[in-house]
Amino acid sequence: MSADGSGDGRGTVDRSPSPTVDVCVVGAGPAGALVANRLADRGHDVVILEAGPRFDRSDRLERMERSIRPAHGGLSVWDMGGERDAYTSTGEWFYPLNATRVKGVGGSTLHWQGVVPRLHESDFERNTRDGVGTDWPIAYEDLRPYYAEAERALGVAGASDNPFAPSREEPFPMPAFPPSYSDSLFAEACEAAGIAMHSVPNARNSEARDGRSECVGYGTCKPVCPSGAKYSADYTVEAAESKGVRVVDRVPVQRLETTDGGERVGTAVYATPDGSEHGQDARQFVLAAGGVEIPRLLLLSRSSDHPDGLANSSGAVGRYFMDHLFAGTGGRASRETRQNHVGFITSESHQFYDNDFEGAGPIKLEFLNYAGPSPVEQALSADEWGDDLLDSLRESYGRHLAMGGLVGQPPRADNRVALDPSTTDDHGNPVPRIEWSLGERTRRSLSKANELQARVFDELDADVEWTVGPDNTGPAAHHMGTTRMGTDPGESVVDARMRTHDVANLTVASSSVFPTSGAMNPTLTIAALALKAAEHLDRDL
Amino acid sequence: MELTRRDALAVLAGAGILGGGGAAALARDGFADERRDDGRDSGETSSDDTDRIVAALVTTAQAVYPSPVERTEAFVETYASTKLDRRPDWADGANEALGDLDAEARITFDSRFAALDPAEAETVLRRGGAETAEPVPDGTNAERVRYYFVNEVLYALYSSPTGGELVGIENPQGHPGGTDSYQRGPR
C-alpha cells in the first residue's frame, strides 16, 4: 500500500514553502479542509500543512482487509503509531490516544463512524441550566446556519423525526437510512419502557451524491469505508485543491514564530521528510490539527513574548481536556437479530439529553447494528477449523443485541494535554502527555445510561451478558476543550469567532474550542465552527 | 453448499484484489457474466511457484473448510491465482511459508503438502501448530502458515456470501452486499 506521501504519485514533491499566502492552515482534517475550501471559494490563497501522508484511495479495500484480519493491529489500518505519534498517559484513566486519531489528508474522518448530530440548545448553556461547567459565548441560533451548510458539505442522510432535536430550517440533504431489523425489536421494548426512538443523521450516502457511491454495505465503516459512501475530509481537500489550495503532506509543524512583539504569527516552521526545516509565512494562520496536537503546538511555540506557550496568557491551553464516555449493555435474545450486515447505526434516542437527571447527563442512547462478533473476524482468530469452527460460529452469531450510549464529561482544569519532556518524537519535540480522569457527574451519567439500557433489556426477551459503565468505560475518541472558547481572556484561549485572545491573526478551528462537551458526536459542530471561522477570516482578509 | 468461481470473484472484488472502482458494483450484481473472467488475464501463464502455492491453498481449504462446503477447488484456485497475481508481496510471503509446510509434510508423510489428502493435510497443519498459532506474516513457521494458508482460505470463505450464509449472514463483513439485508428479518 502506498502512504508514502509522495503526493502526486511520482515520488517527487516540492515541499518548499510558498511565497507569503493569505492563509496557512495546519491540519488537513475536516476543519482544515472546510476552512481552506471556503476561503478558496472567496478567492484567497491558501496552503495546508499536514503532518501525515496523503493516502492512496485505491488502497482502501486493502486497508479494510487489514481491519478484518487479526494479524494487523488496529493502528496499522491507517499507519498510526511509532516515534512520530509517541505520547504518554497519566492520571486515573489510561487514554489510548493513537487509537482515537488518524494523521493524514482527511484526518480522523478516515476512520470515524460518521454520526453527525447537531448539539442541542441546552449544550450552549449548560451552566445556566444545570450549574455545570460553563456556557458557550455563542448560542445554537448563532451556529444554526452553519450547521445547515455543514450538513450539505459533508452530505448528511437524516430525517426530521427526532422530537428532541433542535429546530432546523430545511430537510437533510439525503433521506435517512431506514431502521434495521434489530431496531424493530428494540422498538417494541422501548415502547413498553417509555423510551422514544428516532433516526440517526449519518455522514454517509444513502444515495449517490457528490461523485461518491451510495453505501454498499461493506460493514467496516469504522475504521475504513472502501466505497467512499462515508464522508471523509480528503474529498473536501480534493475540492479545495481544484480551486487552487496547495496541500503539503508529511510536514509536521514544529512551532509558530511570532512578529510584532508577539502580537502576530509570522511563520509556521515545519519539518520535511528529508529532515530539513522550512518556514511558511502567511497573513492569517488557522490551527486545525485536533484537540491534542493544537495545544501541543501552542505549548511548543513558547517564546520570550509568550513564555507559557503561544496564546496561553490564560493558562488554559491544554486544560479542560474532555471526551465522551461510552456506556453499553449487550446480551442475547431468544430470536434472530440479524447483526453485522452494516457498520453504522440507524436508531438512537435523545430523550434523556436535555434535562439534568439528579446530577447526571447529558446522555445519548444508541441501538447498535453490530452487536456480537463478526463471523469472519471470529473465524480468523479461532483455535479450531472445519465443522467445529462452523458450529462455534453458528452458536455465536445470530442472537446478539446491544445498546450503546455517550455521556458528557464536564470540563475540569486538571484534565489536560501537557508536554512530556521525558519523551520526544521523531523530531526531538516533547510528546503530548494526557492527564485524564473521570469525575462523579460523569460516573453518575454512565450509571444512569446503564439504568436506561437495563430498562429496555427488561422489556426484551434477552439476557444481559455485559455492561460497560462507570468502572470499565472508555473514551469515544472525541478530543475537546483544550483551547476553550470564551469571552474572558483570563479564562479562555479563543473568542467567539475562534480567534485567540492573545494573537491577532491566529484562529483555531477544532473541537478544542468547545467550552463543554455535550454528549453528541462532535464533527458536525467542528464543521459548523470551521465554516463560521472561515466567514470571519474572509472578512478580515 | 457449493462454492463457485463466482463466490471467489465476489470475495476478490470485496477485498479490492479484483477490479477498480467498479468492483463493488460487480460484486453487488453477483457477476452475472461468470464466464467473462476466470480471475486471470488472457494468455497469462502461471509460474511454478504460483501453481504450487495455489495447489497448497486448495489442499488447506479441503482440510479446514466445514463439511457442508463442496467443490472448493475452483473457488480457491480463482481466489488464490488472482491474489497471487495482484499482490506480489503476499505471493513472496506465501512462497516462504509453503517451504515450511512442505518440510513438515515430508517429515510426516514423505510428500509435498499439496499432494496430501484432506485428513493428512489437517494432520500436518495441526502438528505444525497452525490451529492455535497467531496469524503473523513475518512470525514463526506456524504463525506464517496460519497467516498465509489457514487464514487466507478462511477469509476467502467467510467473507463471501456463500460462506456467510453457512453461518446465517448473507452479507458478511468485507462483502459489499448492499443495504437491504440489514433491514430484513429472518427468513
XYZ file of C-alpha atoms in Angstrom:
728
model
C 0.000 0.000 0.000
C 1.225 3.479 -0.670
C 1.149 6.061 2.046
C 4.497 7.490 1.267
C 3.175 10.953 0.970
C 4.612 11.372 -2.434
C 1.557 13.453 -3.046
C 1.488 13.366 -6.795
C 2.284 9.682 -7.006
C 5.505 10.354 -8.872
C 7.702 10.324 -5.798
C 8.937 13.883 -6.190
C 7.153 16.542 -4.234
C 8.082 20.144 -3.751
C 7.696 20.771 -0.028
C 9.382 24.161 -0.059
C 7.247 26.989 1.269
C 5.024 29.093 -0.936
C 5.576 32.838 -1.094
C 3.594 34.545 1.672
C -0.001 33.317 1.390
C -3.259 34.730 2.687
C -3.903 31.781 4.969
C -1.801 28.912 6.288
C -3.913 26.062 7.681
C -2.297 23.476 9.960
C -4.055 20.153 9.519
C -5.975 18.537 6.641
C -8.833 17.001 8.612
C -12.430 18.160 8.292
C -11.928 21.556 9.946
C -8.858 22.470 7.934
C -10.360 21.171 4.713
C -13.595 23.112 5.147
C -11.825 26.346 6.099
C -9.483 26.062 3.125
C -12.232 25.159 0.704
C -14.436 28.032 1.806
C -11.607 30.568 1.668
C -10.634 29.298 -1.791
C -14.248 29.905 -2.838
C -13.709 33.514 -1.801
C -10.553 33.806 -3.856
C -7.939 33.583 -1.133
C -4.543 31.987 -1.460
C -4.326 29.049 0.972
C -1.687 26.491 1.944
C -2.470 23.463 4.142
C 0.395 21.863 6.059
C -0.412 18.262 7.041
C 1.726 16.167 9.384
C 0.640 12.826 7.953
C 0.669 11.359 4.465
C -1.706 11.560 1.569
C -3.228 8.079 1.404
C -3.847 6.491 -1.967
C -7.593 5.984 -2.195
C -7.162 2.825 -4.259
C -5.674 1.193 -1.135
C -8.858 1.412 0.903
C -10.012 -2.119 0.159
C -6.676 -3.474 1.283
C -6.899 -1.337 4.423
C -10.329 -2.861 5.024
C -8.824 -6.339 4.819
C -6.237 -5.247 7.368
C -9.025 -4.134 9.664
C -10.749 -7.515 9.470
C -7.735 -9.819 9.669
C -6.325 -10.127 13.175
C -2.697 -10.206 12.055
C -2.753 -6.494 11.525
C -3.218 -4.381 14.619
C -5.820 -1.665 14.558
C -3.243 1.097 14.310
C -1.831 -0.391 11.104
C -5.012 0.311 9.172
C -4.059 3.982 8.867
C -0.358 3.610 9.676
C -0.565 5.193 13.119
C 1.976 4.702 15.867
C 5.721 4.732 16.218
C 8.021 7.556 17.176
C 6.050 10.114 15.167
C 2.966 9.524 17.283
C 4.527 8.831 20.667
C 2.611 10.039 23.729
C 2.266 9.348 27.418
C -0.835 8.974 29.535
C -1.153 9.657 33.240
C -3.988 10.182 35.624
C -6.727 7.912 36.806
C -7.525 6.515 33.363
C -5.234 5.472 30.532
C -6.008 7.376 27.364
C -5.385 5.318 24.181
C -4.528 8.342 22.084
C -3.388 6.743 18.849
C -6.470 4.560 18.629
C -8.535 7.745 18.623
C -6.992 9.630 15.701
C -5.524 9.386 12.209
C -2.779 11.601 10.836
C -3.031 12.231 7.125
C -5.041 14.059 4.483
C -8.598 13.519 5.681
C -7.587 13.270 9.332
C -9.650 11.238 11.743
C -12.658 11.212 9.411
C -10.785 8.451 7.597
C -11.584 6.105 10.494
C -14.617 7.733 12.094
C -18.085 6.286 12.427
C -19.813 9.207 10.709
C -22.620 10.035 13.153
C -23.336 13.747 12.826
C -25.969 15.191 15.174
C -26.179 18.862 15.933
C -25.608 19.925 19.518
C -28.815 20.781 21.331
C -29.676 24.301 22.501
C -29.010 23.171 26.063
C -25.389 22.375 25.262
C -24.633 26.057 24.796
C -25.953 26.977 28.237
C -25.047 24.051 30.438
C -24.009 26.272 33.315
C -27.149 28.380 33.260
C -29.393 25.329 33.053
C -27.591 22.803 35.233
C -24.872 24.736 37.040
C -22.261 22.580 35.314
C -19.149 23.773 33.512
C -19.619 26.997 31.630
C -21.867 28.494 28.970
C -20.643 28.905 25.420
C -20.176 32.514 24.254
C -22.398 31.673 21.284
C -25.879 30.167 21.141
C -27.375 27.455 18.991
C -29.006 30.124 16.848
C -25.569 31.548 16.025
C -24.435 28.195 14.654
C -27.713 27.134 13.052
C -26.977 28.404 9.511
C -23.511 26.914 9.654
C -24.930 23.573 10.754
C -27.078 23.550 7.614
C -24.047 24.378 5.477
C -22.025 21.699 7.217
C -24.713 19.093 6.549
C -24.585 19.972 2.859
C -20.794 19.963 2.798
C -20.433 16.554 4.423
C -23.527 15.052 2.853
C -25.810 14.005 5.686
C -28.564 11.395 5.414
C -31.219 12.077 8.019
C -34.881 12.543 8.812
C -36.861 15.074 10.820
C -38.419 12.500 13.133
C -36.403 13.367 16.233
C -38.730 15.213 18.633
C -35.824 16.154 20.899
C -33.531 17.650 18.254
C -33.085 21.391 17.960
C -35.090 23.284 15.382
C -33.825 23.153 11.836
C -34.528 25.222 8.774
C -34.508 22.704 5.952
C -34.609 18.952 5.279
C -31.450 16.881 5.409
C -29.550 16.658 2.128
C -30.364 12.944 1.774
C -33.041 10.613 3.124
C -32.147 8.732 6.294
C -31.090 5.107 6.224
C -34.152 3.017 7.116
C -34.215 1.345 10.527
C -32.661 -2.075 10.856
C -34.447 -5.293 11.658
C -32.976 -5.221 15.161
C -34.280 -1.656 15.557
C -37.753 -3.149 15.190
C -37.039 -5.489 18.111
C -35.834 -2.577 20.210
C -38.851 -0.505 19.150
C -41.240 -2.955 20.814
C -39.199 -2.922 24.005
C -38.720 0.837 24.007
C -42.410 1.427 23.620
C -43.037 -0.676 26.699
C -40.187 1.064 28.530
C -41.387 4.551 27.615
C -38.336 5.416 25.546
C -38.664 7.133 22.175
C -36.531 6.009 19.238
C -35.750 8.042 16.145
C -33.414 8.110 13.164
C -29.717 8.959 13.143
C -28.070 11.619 10.978
C -25.250 9.862 9.139
C -22.470 11.450 7.054
C -22.871 8.546 4.705
C -24.508 8.484 1.316
C -27.912 6.861 1.314
C -27.879 7.657 -2.401
C -25.099 8.531 -4.826
C -24.013 12.132 -4.230
C -21.098 14.432 -4.955
C -19.481 11.855 -7.216
C -19.394 9.320 -4.388
C -21.114 5.965 -4.191
C -24.170 5.153 -2.147
C -23.428 2.846 0.789
C -22.894 -0.704 -0.498
C -22.711 -2.395 2.894
C -19.100 -3.464 3.417
C -19.826 -3.358 7.156
C -16.456 -1.879 8.084
C -17.332 1.840 8.317
C -15.107 2.219 11.311
C -12.164 2.156 10.588
C -12.434 2.256 6.801
C -15.114 2.711 4.163
C -13.839 1.290 0.872
C -16.747 2.521 -1.238
C -16.413 6.207 -0.419
C -20.019 6.393 0.755
C -18.892 7.606 4.173
C -17.725 11.210 4.169
C -14.072 11.771 4.828
C -12.335 15.108 4.610
C -9.967 14.077 1.824
C -12.905 14.671 -0.520
C -13.162 18.277 0.654
C -9.391 18.620 0.358
C -9.660 17.490 -3.259
C -12.333 20.084 -3.898
C -10.163 22.750 -2.308
C -7.163 21.731 -4.396
C -9.216 22.032 -7.551
C -9.731 25.674 -6.587
C -6.035 26.303 -6.098
C -5.405 25.373 -2.468
C -1.937 23.880 -2.012
C -1.693 20.859 0.295
C 1.729 19.750 1.517
C 1.759 16.382 3.266
C 4.249 14.827 5.722
C 5.268 18.216 7.070
C 4.562 18.345 10.830
C 4.589 21.926 12.044
C 7.234 22.259 14.739
C 6.397 25.711 16.075
C 4.779 29.013 15.251
C 7.034 32.062 15.292
C 5.636 35.472 16.106
C 6.368 39.005 14.934
C 5.352 42.476 16.121
C 6.342 41.862 19.697
C 4.438 38.597 19.816
C 1.143 40.052 18.642
C 1.031 38.206 15.326
C 2.183 34.881 13.969
C 4.570 35.357 11.082
C 5.764 31.878 10.240
C 4.808 28.241 10.666
C 8.046 26.273 10.871
C 7.626 22.747 9.523
C 9.848 19.724 9.049
C 10.054 17.751 5.820
C 10.778 14.018 5.398
C 14.380 14.757 4.398
C 14.978 16.284 7.816
C 15.128 19.921 6.805
C 13.020 22.730 8.260
C 11.158 25.404 6.325
C 9.020 28.371 7.252
C 5.640 29.182 5.706
C 4.680 32.849 6.025
C 1.046 33.928 5.914
C -1.266 36.796 6.798
C -3.556 34.528 8.796
C -2.984 31.167 10.468
C -5.597 28.542 11.262
C -4.898 25.649 13.609
C -6.989 22.627 12.637
C -4.946 19.713 13.962
C -7.328 18.416 16.618
C -7.714 18.726 20.359
C -4.338 17.204 21.220
C -1.890 18.490 18.611
C -3.232 22.062 18.677
C -2.465 22.698 22.354
C 0.795 20.796 21.957
C 1.848 23.082 19.089
C 0.927 26.172 21.087
C 2.933 24.932 24.056
C 5.868 24.075 21.772
C 5.739 27.645 20.421
C 6.668 29.364 23.671
C 8.941 32.364 23.304
C 10.076 35.359 25.306
C 6.828 37.089 24.343
C 4.767 34.023 25.212
C 6.772 32.280 27.933
C 3.999 29.813 28.888
C 3.201 28.907 25.325
C 1.643 30.809 22.455
C -1.783 32.332 23.159
C -1.608 30.974 26.692
C -1.813 34.041 28.911
C -4.873 32.420 30.484
C -3.001 29.238 31.294
C -5.916 27.361 29.713
C -4.049 25.945 26.715
C -4.184 22.166 27.053
C -6.505 22.288 30.068
C -10.162 21.224 30.267
C -9.481 18.191 28.056
C -12.742 16.288 27.610
C -14.001 13.222 25.781
C -17.345 11.485 25.661
C -17.611 8.264 27.601
C -19.174 5.085 26.298
C -21.941 3.304 28.181
C -23.163 -0.003 26.840
C -25.306 -3.024 27.553
C -25.470 -6.181 25.498
C -26.730 -9.697 25.539
C -28.537 -12.354 23.583
C -32.136 -12.616 22.550
C -34.182 -15.737 22.115
C -34.656 -14.956 18.433
C -32.513 -13.943 15.486
C -31.332 -10.349 15.491
C -29.512 -10.009 12.135
C -26.381 -8.159 13.233
C -23.187 -7.132 11.430
C -24.640 -6.561 7.977
C -23.637 -2.879 8.169
C -21.251 -0.959 10.374
C -23.416 2.035 11.233
C -26.389 2.744 13.453
C -29.866 3.647 12.274
C -31.693 4.462 15.518
C -30.939 6.321 18.704
C -32.684 8.307 21.453
C -32.090 11.862 22.581
C -34.886 11.648 25.152
C -32.539 11.842 28.126
C -30.339 14.589 26.833
C -31.606 17.992 27.800
C -32.600 17.654 31.420
C -30.463 17.292 34.470
C -31.387 13.905 35.943
C -30.357 14.124 39.585
C -26.946 15.460 38.673
C -26.411 13.325 35.590
C -26.374 13.957 31.854
C -26.389 14.721 29.072
C -26.980 11.198 27.778
C -27.466 9.927 24.242
C -28.633 6.348 23.670
C -27.820 4.283 20.573
C -29.166 0.979 19.230
C -26.344 -0.944 17.630
C -26.479 -2.908 14.374
C -23.195 -4.708 15.009
C -23.655 -6.473 18.337
C -21.617 -9.600 18.907
C -18.670 -10.884 16.931
C -18.466 -10.663 13.176
C -18.298 -14.273 11.910
C -15.344 -13.679 9.608
C -13.327 -11.963 12.343
C -14.166 -14.724 14.788
C -13.141 -17.391 12.280
C -9.738 -15.823 11.770
C -8.975 -15.797 15.497
C -10.358 -19.226 16.348
C -8.332 -22.163 17.640
C -10.314 -24.615 15.556
C -11.445 -25.145 11.981
C -13.705 -27.309 9.901
C -17.062 -28.358 11.321
C -16.043 -27.421 14.853
C -15.406 -23.844 13.752
C -18.654 -23.659 11.822
C -20.553 -24.947 14.864
C -18.923 -22.270 17.017
C -19.720 -19.530 14.518
C -23.334 -20.632 14.323
C -23.525 -20.701 18.087
C -22.015 -17.230 18.343
C -23.796 -15.449 15.555
C -27.386 -14.559 15.244
C -28.914 -13.524 18.558
C -26.801 -10.703 19.921
C -28.290 -7.319 20.745
C -26.574 -4.261 22.171
C -27.219 -0.674 23.100
C -24.552 1.975 23.277
C -24.582 5.485 24.538
C -22.495 8.570 25.024
C -22.359 10.725 28.118
C -20.769 14.108 28.527
C -17.780 14.963 30.658
C -17.766 18.315 32.469
C -14.656 20.458 31.931
C -12.030 20.090 34.662
C -8.794 22.088 34.624
C -6.740 19.143 35.835
C -7.719 17.052 32.813
C -5.249 18.286 30.272
C -2.800 17.835 27.429
C 0.683 18.881 28.520
C 4.190 18.408 27.150
C 6.184 15.449 28.394
C 9.864 16.437 28.174
C 10.931 12.953 29.232
C 9.863 11.528 25.881
C 10.449 13.026 22.454
C 9.024 12.371 18.996
C 10.887 11.742 15.750
C 11.821 15.424 15.600
C 13.024 15.721 19.166
C 9.932 17.522 20.440
C 8.339 16.625 23.780
C 5.375 14.323 23.198
C 1.850 15.061 24.414
C 1.052 13.816 27.902
C -2.636 13.135 28.500
C -3.733 13.648 32.097
C -7.257 12.321 32.260
C -9.703 11.206 34.902
C -13.433 10.943 35.384
C -15.474 12.942 37.851
C -18.528 11.968 39.863
C -21.024 13.535 37.481
C -19.598 11.511 34.600
C -19.856 8.349 36.681
C -23.443 9.157 37.595
C -24.238 9.797 33.935
C -22.785 6.428 32.956
C -24.805 4.690 35.660
C -27.948 6.471 34.545
C -27.306 5.407 30.944
C -26.866 1.814 32.114
C -30.135 2.043 34.048
C -31.968 3.190 30.938
C -30.408 0.416 28.891
C -31.380 -2.135 31.528
C -34.933 -0.834 31.388
C -35.024 -1.600 27.651
C -33.442 -5.022 28.072
C -36.004 -5.851 30.748
C -38.639 -5.491 28.059
C -36.727 -7.614 25.558
C -36.749 -11.362 25.618
C -32.992 -11.246 26.080
C -30.325 -11.971 28.655
C -27.854 -9.229 29.558
C -24.324 -10.602 29.190
C -22.214 -7.486 29.536
C -22.352 -3.896 30.699
C -19.907 -1.066 30.144
C -20.352 1.603 32.772
C -18.507 3.742 35.299
C -15.910 1.116 36.186
C -14.924 -0.057 32.714
C -15.865 2.741 30.343
C -13.652 4.119 27.614
C -13.351 7.269 25.531
C -15.317 7.840 22.340
C -12.347 9.425 20.528
C -13.671 12.968 20.678
C -10.906 15.340 21.814
C -12.407 18.551 23.163
C -11.803 21.595 25.313
C -8.071 22.238 25.160
C -8.268 25.757 23.683
C -11.631 26.684 25.110
C -13.805 29.440 23.703
C -14.921 32.289 25.962
C -15.303 35.993 26.421
C -12.842 36.368 29.292
C -9.195 36.339 28.098
C -8.219 35.371 31.622
C -10.144 32.097 31.452
C -10.261 31.106 27.805
C -7.982 30.829 24.774
C -10.172 31.893 21.845
C -13.072 34.296 21.490
C -16.491 33.708 19.970
C -15.079 33.957 16.468
C -12.381 31.416 17.404
C -9.514 33.859 17.198
C -7.020 33.650 20.045
C -7.320 36.424 22.598
C -3.558 36.943 22.640
C -2.540 36.714 18.973
C -4.388 38.750 16.379
C -4.037 36.547 13.294
C -4.361 33.102 14.863
C -7.629 31.156 14.602
C -8.451 27.722 15.995
C -10.926 25.523 14.103
C -11.420 22.398 16.171
C -13.391 20.735 18.918
C -10.568 22.064 21.086
C -12.622 25.273 21.348
C -15.670 23.521 22.879
C -16.205 25.010 26.372
C -18.349 21.994 27.307
C -18.628 18.620 25.676
C -22.308 17.896 25.295
C -22.803 14.228 24.509
C -23.235 14.479 20.769
C -20.604 13.253 18.336
C -18.699 16.487 17.675
C -17.731 16.506 13.995
C -20.771 18.337 12.629
C -20.190 21.059 15.211
C -16.496 21.134 14.289
C -17.532 21.584 10.668
C -20.043 24.326 11.510
C -17.484 26.183 13.613
C -14.905 25.858 10.825
C -17.309 27.403 8.332
C -18.075 30.181 10.809
C -14.367 30.824 11.344
C -13.852 30.961 7.582
C -16.506 33.672 7.322
C -14.696 35.789 9.891
C -11.354 35.249 8.176
C -12.780 36.161 4.802
C -13.942 39.480 6.209
C -10.540 40.110 7.794
C -8.717 39.359 4.560
C -23.223 -25.799 -0.045
C -21.358 -25.406 -3.295
C -18.638 -22.818 -3.735
C -18.102 -21.440 -7.212
C -15.748 -19.184 -9.095
C -18.451 -16.554 -8.772
C -18.072 -16.706 -4.996
C -14.339 -16.249 -5.371
C -14.777 -13.264 -7.650
C -17.134 -11.700 -5.149
C -14.527 -12.078 -2.416
C -11.771 -10.745 -4.636
C -13.840 -7.722 -5.545
C -14.776 -7.167 -1.927
C -11.160 -7.321 -0.864
C -10.078 -4.962 -3.584
C -7.951 -7.528 -5.312
C -10.058 -7.622 -8.418
C -11.282 -4.616 -10.316
C -11.082 -0.965 -9.556
C -13.850 1.447 -8.701
C -16.429 -0.840 -10.213
C -15.536 -3.817 -8.071
C -18.233 -3.100 -5.537
C -20.893 -2.860 -8.176
C -19.689 -6.065 -9.805
C -19.870 -7.918 -6.531
C -23.250 -6.481 -5.712
C -24.576 -7.562 -9.069
C -23.420 -11.090 -8.465
C -21.207 -11.337 -11.524
C -23.986 -12.161 -13.918
C -21.472 -12.964 -16.641
C -19.483 -15.525 -14.751
C -17.752 -16.837 -17.846
C -16.261 -13.464 -18.660
C -13.381 -13.616 -16.220
C -11.737 -16.577 -14.581
C -9.523 -14.343 -12.483
C -6.540 -14.400 -14.797
C -5.574 -12.155 -17.653
C -5.927 -13.730 -21.037
C -2.795 -15.582 -22.114
C -1.118 -15.294 -18.720
C 0.977 -18.292 -17.738
C 1.414 -19.011 -14.030
C 4.872 -19.597 -12.649
C 5.698 -22.912 -10.997
C 5.746 -21.202 -7.634
C 2.325 -19.761 -8.162
C 0.917 -23.121 -9.149
C 2.447 -24.754 -6.083
C 1.005 -22.112 -3.763
C -2.433 -22.371 -5.320
C -2.377 -26.145 -5.028
C -1.351 -25.896 -1.367
C -4.133 -23.424 -0.660
C -6.643 -25.796 -2.256
C -5.331 -28.584 -0.029
C -5.545 -26.295 3.003
C -9.128 -25.413 2.185
C -10.083 -29.056 1.821
C -8.631 -29.638 5.283
C -10.094 -26.675 7.146
C -13.405 -25.927 5.402
C -16.506 -27.359 7.049
C -18.100 -30.434 5.530
C -21.141 -28.613 4.071
C -18.765 -26.832 1.679
C -18.398 -28.670 -1.582
C -16.211 -28.154 -4.625
C -13.603 -25.921 -3.067
C -11.075 -26.306 -5.862
C -12.470 -23.854 -8.415
C -13.261 -21.321 -5.700
C -9.810 -21.388 -4.134
C -7.988 -21.525 -7.465
C -9.768 -18.447 -8.711
C -9.309 -16.551 -5.465
C -5.671 -17.507 -4.951
C -4.480 -17.140 -8.522
C -5.793 -13.643 -8.744
C -4.444 -12.617 -5.362
C -1.010 -14.016 -6.214
C -1.055 -12.122 -9.445
C -2.135 -8.818 -7.950
C -0.188 -8.821 -4.685
C 3.442 -9.824 -5.247
C 4.430 -9.148 -1.627
C 1.796 -11.561 -0.463
C 2.988 -14.129 -3.010
C 6.544 -13.875 -1.684
C 5.381 -14.429 1.884
C 3.169 -17.352 0.906
C 6.031 -18.933 -1.016
C 8.284 -18.816 2.033
C 5.586 -20.263 4.266
C 4.977 -23.052 1.770
C 8.551 -24.182 2.273
C 7.776 -24.759 5.942
C 4.551 -26.554 5.111
C 6.213 -28.855 2.585
C 9.007 -29.619 5.027
C 6.514 -30.688 7.669
C 4.600 -32.765 5.098
C 7.768 -34.563 4.019
C 8.686 -35.380 7.598
C 5.272 -36.815 8.346
C 4.073 -38.274 5.054
C 7.090 -38.111 2.754
C 5.103 -35.975 0.344
C 4.563 -32.426 -0.788
C 1.780 -30.762 1.190
C -0.361 -30.217 -1.887
C -0.362 -33.939 -2.652
C -1.872 -34.891 0.701
C -5.462 -35.908 1.195
C -7.567 -33.665 3.485
C -7.049 -35.795 6.607
C -3.291 -35.903 6.071
C -3.184 -32.185 5.363
C -5.060 -31.481 8.562
C -2.565 -33.613 10.468
C 0.333 -31.626 9.026
C -1.286 -28.299 9.785
C -2.076 -29.387 13.316
C 1.374 -30.836 14.004
C 2.932 -27.623 12.755
C 0.875 -25.657 15.267
C -1.216 -23.696 12.767
C -4.501 -24.431 14.526
C -3.627 -22.456 17.615
C -0.928 -20.126 16.250
C -1.458 -16.411 15.956
C -1.528 -15.278 12.321
C 1.692 -13.323 11.838
C 3.028 -12.715 8.322
C 6.652 -12.467 9.466
C 6.393 -14.727 12.507
C 7.359 -18.301 13.313
C 6.740 -21.148 10.891
C 3.392 -21.926 12.499
C 2.373 -18.269 12.543
C 3.210 -17.790 8.889
C 1.356 -20.947 7.851
C -1.622 -19.745 9.862
C -1.499 -16.337 8.163
C -0.756 -17.285 4.547
C -2.648 -20.557 4.296
C -5.211 -21.248 7.010
C -6.452 -17.695 7.483
C -6.243 -16.923 3.800
C -8.719 -19.629 2.868
C -10.901 -18.927 5.925
C -11.023 -15.228 4.983
C -11.991 -16.153 1.443
C -14.790 -18.408 2.670
C -16.303 -16.403 5.495
C -16.223 -13.022 3.753
C -18.127 -14.498 0.817
C -21.931 -14.521 0.690
C -21.948 -18.298 0.378
C -19.666 -18.738 3.368
C -21.630 -16.140 5.307
C -24.875 -17.975 4.639
C -23.435 -21.071 6.264
C -23.423 -19.036 9.463
C -26.614 -17.125 8.786
C -25.411 -13.812 7.371
C -25.741 -13.298 3.630
C -23.827 -10.018 3.664
C -20.761 -10.738 5.799
C -18.282 -8.086 6.799
C -15.980 -7.294 3.891
C -18.586 -8.056 1.247
C -20.409 -5.150 -0.414
C -23.815 -6.753 -0.296
C -25.867 -3.572 -0.273
C -28.160 -2.040 2.316
C -31.242 -4.216 2.038
C -30.165 -7.226 4.065
C -29.726 -5.342 7.361
C -33.367 -4.307 7.182
C -34.692 -7.806 6.567
C -35.870 -10.143 9.259
C -35.042 -13.829 9.464
C -36.104 -15.984 6.560
